[in-house]
Amino acid sequence: MTTPTLGYWDIRGLAQHIRLLLEYLDVKYEDKRYPYGPGPTYDTKSWLAEKFELGLAFPNIPYFVDDKVKLTESRGILKYIARTRGPQLVPSDAVTLAVADEIEGVGADLQRTLIDVTYGRTTYEAVKETVELKLKYVNNFLYGRQYVAGNQLTYVDFFLYEILFQYGRFGETVKNDVLKPHQNINNYVRTFESLPKLKGFIQSTSKNVVYSPHATILY
Ligand SMILES: N[C@@H](CCC(=O)N[C@@H](CS)C(=O)NCC(=O)O)C(=O)O
């Protein structure tokens, strides 16, 4: 097997959950980071120079290339890696898989909203009610669960954790701790961060920038 490559901007953004999974599974990979050009324009030439040369069917980043596929789509990549390199992280029964899909959808909504606020396409005030309600649902869902699937860690935890982490960093930046009222969410984040295989990596990357320098709110 050749060393796979994960390509993305030099930010957490839509790729950090994949990096967390690769780290957890001890997969050796090339963490290819495309830098933004210098301010004030922060050009994207480093990526555009390669975008159409990589043989991707849907040229975008993050991408993941191994000796079998050239894939884009951040959540699809996560599941592909789990299925091929960490089957113990993939639920085997239909109900647990469906719940993982459900959380993936809820997480994707929360992620999209956070991105829209971060890049100034809307304000937190405008989405506050929706976000707080969704976080409350997530908090209720996590009651009595160590992970999304109960006691079993699954691939979707890597995605949910990263989104909650990003909300935490957003909260620090705008001085509004949106996660504070949610005890189960806070316990969940702590449990994930205590995983022995991830503890060091999470600590050493905790200050890494979440979104691009084009964002309106920088964190
Ligand atoms: N649906 C895609 C969205 C990917 C995406 O929006 N990528 C952004 C960065 S977060 C980008 O800059 N893409 C580069 C491009 O469009 O050329 C996914 O989840 O992977």
Short mmCIF file of C-alpha atoms and ligand atoms in Angstrom, two decimals:
data_model
loop_
_atom_site.label_atom_id
_atom_site.label_comp_id
_atom_site.label_asym_id
_atom_site.label_seq_id
_atom_site.Cartn_x
_atom_site.Cartn_y
_atom_site.Cartn_z
CA MET A 1 0.00 0.00 0.00
CA THR A 2 1.34 3.43 -0.87
CA THR A 3 1.14 6.25 1.65
CA PRO A 4 -2.22 7.99 1.28
CA THR A 5 -2.51 11.76 1.01
CA LEU A 6 -5.00 14.06 2.68
CA GLY A 7 -5.06 17.44 0.97
CA TYR A 8 -6.59 20.54 2.55
CA TRP A 9 -5.94 24.13 3.56
CA ASP A 10 -3.62 24.66 6.47
CA ILE A 11 -6.60 25.02 8.81
CA ARG A 12 -8.90 22.70 10.81
CA GLY A 13 -12.04 23.57 8.80
CA LEU A 14 -13.56 20.55 7.10
CA ALA A 15 -10.57 18.26 7.57
CA GLN A 16 -9.65 18.08 11.23
CA HIS A 17 -12.09 15.25 11.99
CA ILE A 18 -10.33 13.23 9.25
CA ARG A 19 -6.89 14.02 10.71
CA LEU A 20 -8.17 12.92 14.14
CA LEU A 21 -9.37 9.62 12.71
CA LEU A 22 -6.11 8.97 10.84
CA GLU A 23 -4.20 9.73 14.01
CA TYR A 24 -6.41 7.44 16.08
CA LEU A 25 -5.91 4.61 13.61
CA ASP A 26 -2.14 5.16 13.37
CA VAL A 27 -2.42 5.60 9.61
CA LYS A 28 0.75 6.99 8.08
CA TYR A 29 -0.32 9.64 5.58
CA GLU A 30 0.89 12.76 3.88
CA ASP A 31 -0.86 15.72 5.49
CA LYS A 32 -0.67 18.00 2.47
CA ARG A 33 -1.50 21.57 3.47
CA TYR A 34 -2.18 24.27 0.91
CA PRO A 35 -1.13 27.64 2.30
CA TYR A 36 -3.04 30.85 1.66
CA GLY A 37 -1.02 33.63 0.06
CA PRO A 38 -0.07 36.67 2.11
CA GLY A 39 -2.65 39.25 3.26
CA PRO A 40 -4.58 41.28 2.50
CA THR A 41 -5.76 39.08 -0.41
CA TYR A 42 -4.79 35.62 0.94
CA ASP A 43 -4.79 34.14 -2.53
CA THR A 44 -5.57 30.49 -3.09
CA LYS A 45 -3.03 29.89 -5.88
CA SER A 46 -1.30 27.03 -4.07
CA TRP A 47 -4.46 24.93 -4.38
CA LEU A 48 -5.66 26.24 -7.75
CA ALA A 49 -2.33 25.24 -9.33
CA GLU A 50 -3.17 21.59 -8.58
CA LYS A 51 -6.95 21.54 -8.41
CA PHE A 52 -7.55 20.09 -11.88
CA GLU A 53 -4.36 18.04 -12.12
CA LEU A 54 -5.09 15.48 -9.41
CA GLY A 55 -7.58 13.31 -11.25
CA LEU A 56 -10.41 14.11 -8.82
CA ALA A 57 -13.91 13.55 -10.22
CA PHE A 58 -15.19 16.44 -8.11
CA PRO A 59 -12.15 18.69 -7.65
CA ASN A 60 -12.28 20.10 -4.14
CA ILE A 61 -10.59 20.01 -0.76
CA PRO A 62 -10.42 18.11 1.48
CA TYR A 63 -9.43 15.22 -0.77
CA PHE A 64 -8.05 11.81 0.10
CA VAL A 65 -5.99 9.75 -2.32
CA ASP A 66 -4.84 6.19 -1.74
CA ASP A 67 -3.99 3.34 -4.10
CA LYS A 68 -7.69 2.54 -4.60
CA VAL A 69 -9.52 5.89 -4.85
CA LYS A 70 -9.26 9.62 -5.29
CA LEU A 71 -12.03 10.98 -3.12
CA THR A 72 -13.50 14.30 -2.13
CA GLU A 73 -16.30 15.14 0.36
CA SER A 74 -15.24 15.54 3.95
CA ARG A 75 -17.77 13.18 5.52
CA GLY A 76 -17.49 10.52 2.82
CA ILE A 77 -13.72 10.50 3.30
CA LEU A 78 -14.16 9.95 7.04
CA LYS A 79 -16.41 6.95 6.44
CA TYR A 80 -14.17 5.48 3.76
CA ILE A 81 -11.17 5.60 6.10
CA ALA A 82 -13.16 4.00 8.92
CA ARG A 83 -14.49 1.25 6.63
CA THR A 84 -11.09 0.44 5.15
CA ARG A 85 -8.77 1.03 8.11
CA GLY A 86 -10.88 0.93 11.27
CA PRO A 87 -13.89 -1.38 10.89
CA GLN A 88 -14.16 -1.51 14.69
CA LEU A 89 -15.36 2.11 14.44
CA VAL A 90 -18.24 1.24 12.09
CA PRO A 91 -21.48 0.13 13.74
CA SER A 92 -22.59 -3.25 12.49
CA ASP A 93 -26.33 -3.01 13.08
CA ALA A 94 -28.83 -1.00 11.04
CA VAL A 95 -30.22 0.99 13.97
CA THR A 96 -26.85 2.20 15.26
CA LEU A 97 -25.78 3.04 11.71
CA ALA A 98 -28.99 5.01 11.21
CA VAL A 99 -28.37 6.93 14.43
CA ALA A 100 -24.81 7.65 13.24
CA ASP A 101 -26.32 9.02 10.00
CA GLU A 102 -28.76 11.10 12.01
CA ILE A 103 -25.99 12.66 14.11
CA GLU A 104 -23.95 13.21 10.96
CA GLY A 105 -26.84 15.22 9.49
CA VAL A 106 -27.36 17.23 12.67
CA GLY A 107 -23.60 17.86 12.84
CA ALA A 108 -23.51 18.96 9.22
CA ASP A 109 -26.30 21.49 9.89
CA LEU A 110 -24.47 22.85 12.91
CA GLN A 111 -21.25 23.03 10.89
CA ARG A 112 -22.89 24.86 7.97
CA THR A 113 -24.45 27.41 10.32
CA LEU A 114 -21.14 28.01 12.10
CA ILE A 115 -19.39 28.52 8.75
CA ASP A 116 -22.08 30.99 7.63
CA VAL A 117 -21.65 33.02 10.83
CA THR A 118 -17.85 32.81 10.70
CA TYR A 119 -17.69 34.08 7.12
CA GLY A 120 -20.20 36.87 7.79
CA ARG A 121 -23.03 35.46 5.66
CA THR A 122 -25.31 35.76 8.67
CA THR A 123 -24.98 36.84 12.28
CA TYR A 124 -24.99 34.70 15.39
CA GLU A 125 -28.01 36.71 16.58
CA ALA A 126 -29.94 35.59 13.50
CA VAL A 127 -29.23 31.87 14.04
CA LYS A 128 -28.96 31.82 17.85
CA GLU A 129 -32.35 30.25 18.47
CA THR A 130 -31.80 27.44 15.93
CA VAL A 131 -28.26 26.73 17.13
CA GLU A 132 -29.22 26.71 20.80
CA LEU A 133 -32.14 24.40 20.16
CA LYS A 134 -29.97 22.00 18.15
CA LEU A 135 -27.28 22.00 20.84
CA LYS A 136 -29.98 21.29 23.41
CA TYR A 137 -31.15 18.29 21.37
CA VAL A 138 -27.57 17.04 21.09
CA ASN A 139 -27.15 17.51 24.84
CA ASN A 140 -30.33 15.55 25.54
CA PHE A 141 -29.29 12.84 23.10
CA LEU A 142 -25.95 12.41 24.86
CA TYR A 143 -27.57 11.81 28.25
CA GLY A 144 -26.25 8.51 29.59
CA ARG A 145 -23.99 7.97 26.56
CA GLN A 146 -20.23 8.04 26.54
CA TYR A 147 -20.23 8.22 22.74
CA VAL A 148 -22.89 8.55 20.04
CA ALA A 149 -23.33 4.76 19.97
CA GLY A 150 -23.35 4.43 23.77
CA ASN A 151 -20.17 2.77 24.99
CA GLN A 152 -18.74 2.12 21.53
CA LEU A 153 -16.59 4.79 19.88
CA THR A 154 -17.58 5.12 16.20
CA TYR A 155 -16.41 7.23 13.25
CA VAL A 156 -19.23 9.74 13.74
CA ASP A 157 -17.74 10.76 17.11
CA PHE A 158 -14.74 12.20 15.29
CA PHE A 159 -17.07 14.45 13.31
CA LEU A 160 -19.34 15.44 16.20
CA TYR A 161 -16.39 16.12 18.50
CA GLU A 162 -14.71 18.42 15.99
CA ILE A 163 -17.87 20.44 15.44
CA LEU A 164 -18.37 20.88 19.17
CA PHE A 165 -14.69 21.83 19.51
CA GLN A 166 -15.18 24.47 16.79
CA TYR A 167 -18.25 25.85 18.59
CA GLY A 168 -16.12 26.03 21.72
CA ARG A 169 -13.43 28.05 19.94
CA PHE A 170 -16.07 30.28 18.35
CA GLY A 171 -17.56 30.84 21.82
CA GLU A 172 -14.17 31.83 23.25
CA THR A 173 -13.67 34.29 20.41
CA VAL A 174 -17.04 36.03 20.62
CA LYS A 175 -17.10 35.75 24.44
CA ASN A 176 -20.26 33.71 24.43
CA ASP A 177 -19.72 30.19 25.70
CA VAL A 178 -22.45 28.51 23.68
CA LEU A 179 -21.60 25.07 25.09
CA LYS A 180 -21.63 26.10 28.74
CA PRO A 181 -25.27 25.21 29.54
CA HIS A 182 -24.82 21.71 28.14
CA GLN A 183 -23.31 19.40 30.74
CA ASN A 184 -23.61 16.22 28.66
CA ILE A 185 -21.88 17.89 25.71
CA ASN A 186 -19.07 19.05 27.96
CA ASN A 187 -18.65 15.56 29.40
CA TYR A 188 -18.68 14.08 25.90
CA VAL A 189 -15.96 16.49 24.72
CA ARG A 190 -13.85 15.67 27.80
CA THR A 191 -14.27 11.92 27.28
CA PHE A 192 -13.20 12.17 23.63
CA GLU A 193 -10.23 14.37 24.52
CA SER A 194 -9.10 11.79 27.10
CA LEU A 195 -8.78 8.96 24.57
CA PRO A 196 -5.17 7.87 25.11
CA LYS A 197 -4.51 7.62 21.37
CA LEU A 198 -5.67 11.18 20.79
CA LYS A 199 -4.81 13.09 23.94
CA GLY A 200 -1.38 14.31 22.81
CA PHE A 201 -2.51 15.11 19.27
CA ILE A 202 -5.54 17.04 20.51
CA GLN A 203 -3.40 19.04 22.92
CA SER A 204 -0.72 19.81 20.37
CA THR A 205 -3.26 20.97 17.75
CA SER A 206 -5.67 22.77 20.07
CA LYS A 207 -4.51 26.22 19.00
CA ASN A 208 -4.53 25.47 15.27
CA VAL A 209 -6.58 27.96 13.34
CA VAL A 210 -10.13 26.77 12.65
CA TYR A 211 -11.15 28.74 9.56
CA SER A 212 -9.40 30.66 6.81
CA PRO A 213 -8.05 34.21 6.93
CA HIS A 214 -10.98 35.20 4.67
CA ALA A 215 -13.34 34.74 7.61
CA THR A 216 -15.01 37.71 9.29
CA ILE A 217 -14.56 36.17 12.73
CA LEU A 218 -11.05 34.76 13.15
CA TYR A 219 -10.39 31.83 15.45
N1 LIG B 1 -19.00 19.43 0.45
C1 LIG B 1 -17.56 19.59 0.49
C2 LIG B 1 -17.24 21.08 0.61
C3 LIG B 1 -15.76 21.34 0.43
C4 LIG B 1 -15.44 22.82 0.48
O1 LIG B 1 -16.33 23.68 0.60
N2 LIG B 1 -14.14 23.14 0.39
C5 LIG B 1 -13.71 24.50 0.52
C6 LIG B 1 -12.88 24.65 1.78
S1 LIG B 1 -13.72 24.38 3.22
C7 LIG B 1 -12.79 24.95 -0.56
O2 LIG B 1 -12.09 25.94 -0.39
N3 LIG B 1 -12.76 24.28 -1.69
C8 LIG B 1 -11.83 24.59 -2.74
C9 LIG B 1 -12.49 24.75 -4.08
O3 LIG B 1 -13.72 24.86 -4.16
O4 LIG B 1 -11.73 24.81 -5.05
C10 LIG B 1 -16.99 18.78 1.67
O5 LIG B 1 -17.69 18.60 2.68
O6 LIG B 1 -15.85 18.32 1.57
#
